[in-house]
XYZ file of C-alpha atoms in Angstrom:
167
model
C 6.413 1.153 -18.517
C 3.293 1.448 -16.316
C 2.175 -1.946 -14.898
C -1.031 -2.050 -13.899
C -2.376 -3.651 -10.408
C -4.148 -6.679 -10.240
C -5.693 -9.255 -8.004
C -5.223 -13.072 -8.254
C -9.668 -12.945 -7.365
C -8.913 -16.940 -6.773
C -6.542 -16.330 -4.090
C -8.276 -13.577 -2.290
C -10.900 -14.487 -2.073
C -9.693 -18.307 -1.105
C -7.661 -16.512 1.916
C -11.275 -13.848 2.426
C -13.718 -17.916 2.712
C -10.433 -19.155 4.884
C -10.655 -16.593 7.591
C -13.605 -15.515 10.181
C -14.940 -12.253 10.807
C -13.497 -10.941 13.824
C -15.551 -7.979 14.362
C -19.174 -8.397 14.800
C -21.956 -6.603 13.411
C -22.277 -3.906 11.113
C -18.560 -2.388 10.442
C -17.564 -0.047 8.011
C -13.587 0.079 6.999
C -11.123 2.246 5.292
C -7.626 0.226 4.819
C -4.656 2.783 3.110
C -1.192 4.129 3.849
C 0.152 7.459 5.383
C -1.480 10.285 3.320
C -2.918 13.765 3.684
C -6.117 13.992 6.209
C -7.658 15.978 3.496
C -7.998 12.668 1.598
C -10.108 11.250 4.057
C -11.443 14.404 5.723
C -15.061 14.616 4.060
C -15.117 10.605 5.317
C -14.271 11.176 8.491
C -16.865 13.938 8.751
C -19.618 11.646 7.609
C -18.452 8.823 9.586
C -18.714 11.241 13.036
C -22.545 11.850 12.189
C -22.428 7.722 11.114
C -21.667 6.974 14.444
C -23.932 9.103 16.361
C -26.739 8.394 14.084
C -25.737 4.567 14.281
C -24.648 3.206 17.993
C -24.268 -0.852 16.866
C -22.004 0.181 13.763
C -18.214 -0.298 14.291
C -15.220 1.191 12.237
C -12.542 -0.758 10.811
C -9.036 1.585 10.160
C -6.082 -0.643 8.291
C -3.130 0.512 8.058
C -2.255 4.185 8.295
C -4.656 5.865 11.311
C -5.307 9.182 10.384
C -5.636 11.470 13.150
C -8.842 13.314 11.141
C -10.484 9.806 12.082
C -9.659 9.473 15.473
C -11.006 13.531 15.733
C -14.716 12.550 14.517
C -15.653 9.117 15.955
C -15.539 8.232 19.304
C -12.614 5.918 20.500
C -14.747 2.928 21.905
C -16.017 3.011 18.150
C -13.094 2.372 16.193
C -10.707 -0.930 15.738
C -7.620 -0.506 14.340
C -6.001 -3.171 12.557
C -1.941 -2.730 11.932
C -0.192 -3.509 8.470
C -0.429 -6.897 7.971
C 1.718 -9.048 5.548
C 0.791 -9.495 2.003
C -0.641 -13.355 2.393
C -2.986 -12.754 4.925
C -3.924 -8.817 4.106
C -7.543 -10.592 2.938
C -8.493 -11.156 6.235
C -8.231 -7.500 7.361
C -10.480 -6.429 4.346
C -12.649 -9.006 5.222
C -13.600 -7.227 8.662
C -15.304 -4.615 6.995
C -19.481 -4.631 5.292
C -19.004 -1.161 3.774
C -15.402 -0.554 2.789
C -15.009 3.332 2.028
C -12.744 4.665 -1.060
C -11.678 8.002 -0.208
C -9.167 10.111 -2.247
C -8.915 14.031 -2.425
C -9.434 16.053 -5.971
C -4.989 16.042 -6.754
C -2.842 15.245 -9.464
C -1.582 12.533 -7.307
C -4.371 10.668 -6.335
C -5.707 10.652 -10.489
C -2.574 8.801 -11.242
C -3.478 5.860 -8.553
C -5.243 2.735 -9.529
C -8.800 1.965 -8.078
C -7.715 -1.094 -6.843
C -8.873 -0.509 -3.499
C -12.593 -1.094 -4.602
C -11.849 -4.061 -6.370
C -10.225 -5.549 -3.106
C -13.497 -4.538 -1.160
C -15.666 -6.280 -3.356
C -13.708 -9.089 -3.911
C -14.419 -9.574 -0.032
C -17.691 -9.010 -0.268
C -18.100 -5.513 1.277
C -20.076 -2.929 -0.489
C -18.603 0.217 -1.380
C -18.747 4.162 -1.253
C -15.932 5.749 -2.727
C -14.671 9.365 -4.187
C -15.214 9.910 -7.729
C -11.765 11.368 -8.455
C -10.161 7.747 -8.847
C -13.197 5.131 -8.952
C -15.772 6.501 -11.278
C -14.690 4.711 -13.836
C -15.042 1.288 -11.512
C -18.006 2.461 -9.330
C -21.925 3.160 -10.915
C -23.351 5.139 -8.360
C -26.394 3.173 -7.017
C -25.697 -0.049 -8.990
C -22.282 -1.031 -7.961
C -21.646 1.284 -5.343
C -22.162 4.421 -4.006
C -20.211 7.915 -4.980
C -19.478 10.983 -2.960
C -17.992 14.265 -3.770
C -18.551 15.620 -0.030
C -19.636 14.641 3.949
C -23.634 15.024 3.321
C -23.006 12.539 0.216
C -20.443 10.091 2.077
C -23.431 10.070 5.062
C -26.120 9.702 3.055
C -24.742 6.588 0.767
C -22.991 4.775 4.070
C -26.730 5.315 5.577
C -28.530 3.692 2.676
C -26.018 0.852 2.881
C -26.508 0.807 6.537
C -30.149 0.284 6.219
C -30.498 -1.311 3.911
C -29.184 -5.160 3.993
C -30.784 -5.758 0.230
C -28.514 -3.257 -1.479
C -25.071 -3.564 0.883
């Protein structure tokens, strides 16, 4: 029997209204559990040339804290935000304008759900994910942004960077 995830919306995003932003200006977040760095690796990459090419932007890591992170953006730069229990979990998602969906090309990760992107959105944030598990969710340009490597995950975080009309 496979049971699908879902999100009571009403809920979230009741908890999401109910809590302040604790991080000011522009943040962009990755929230996920202990996994290979090659799942976020490309991200990482991109978020490195993100943070040089951006000095006001902050990044949001819930969750897991992958060391390929903490290797390509400076330490000043990044706010991690521990596990936090399933009724208030909104409120970390909520930190973050550009939440980032990143999986690696593996048998494993095709059998996840793209619920990740749903929970971004749900809180508002914009999103740029991998196309291995959220193409079917995500049209590239319309309801987020795709990318297959660094150059794509740094050009669509950009575009959402600068431009407040489409994040």
């Amino acid at each position: 029997i496979v049971v699908p995830n879902a999100i009571d919306l009403n809920w979230f995003q009741r908890v999401v209204r109910g809590s302040a932003r604790q991080i000011e200006g522009i943040t962009i977040g990755w929230a996920g559990g202990r996994r290979h760095d090659r799942d976020v690796e490309d991200m990482a990459v991109a978020w490195g040339n993100i943070a040089r090419k951006y000095p006001a932007v902050t990044f949001v890591v819930q969750g897991h804290y992958p060391q390929v992170i903490q290797d390509n953006v400076p330490a000043e730069r990044l706010r991690f935000l521990p596990w936090m229990k399933p009724e208030v979990y909104p409120v970390g998602i909520r930190q973050t304008d550009i939440g980032c969906c990143a999986v690696a090309d593996t048998p494993f990760n095709r059998a996840k759900s793209p619920i990740k992107a749903y929970e971004y959105a749900a809180a508002g944030a914009a999103v740029v994910a991998s196309p291995t598990l959220y193409d079917a969710v995500v049209d590239h340009g319309y309801s987020g942004m795709l990318a297959t490597n660094a150059a794509e995950w740094e050009d669509g975080i950009s575009l959402l960077i600068e431009s407040h009309a489409t994040r």
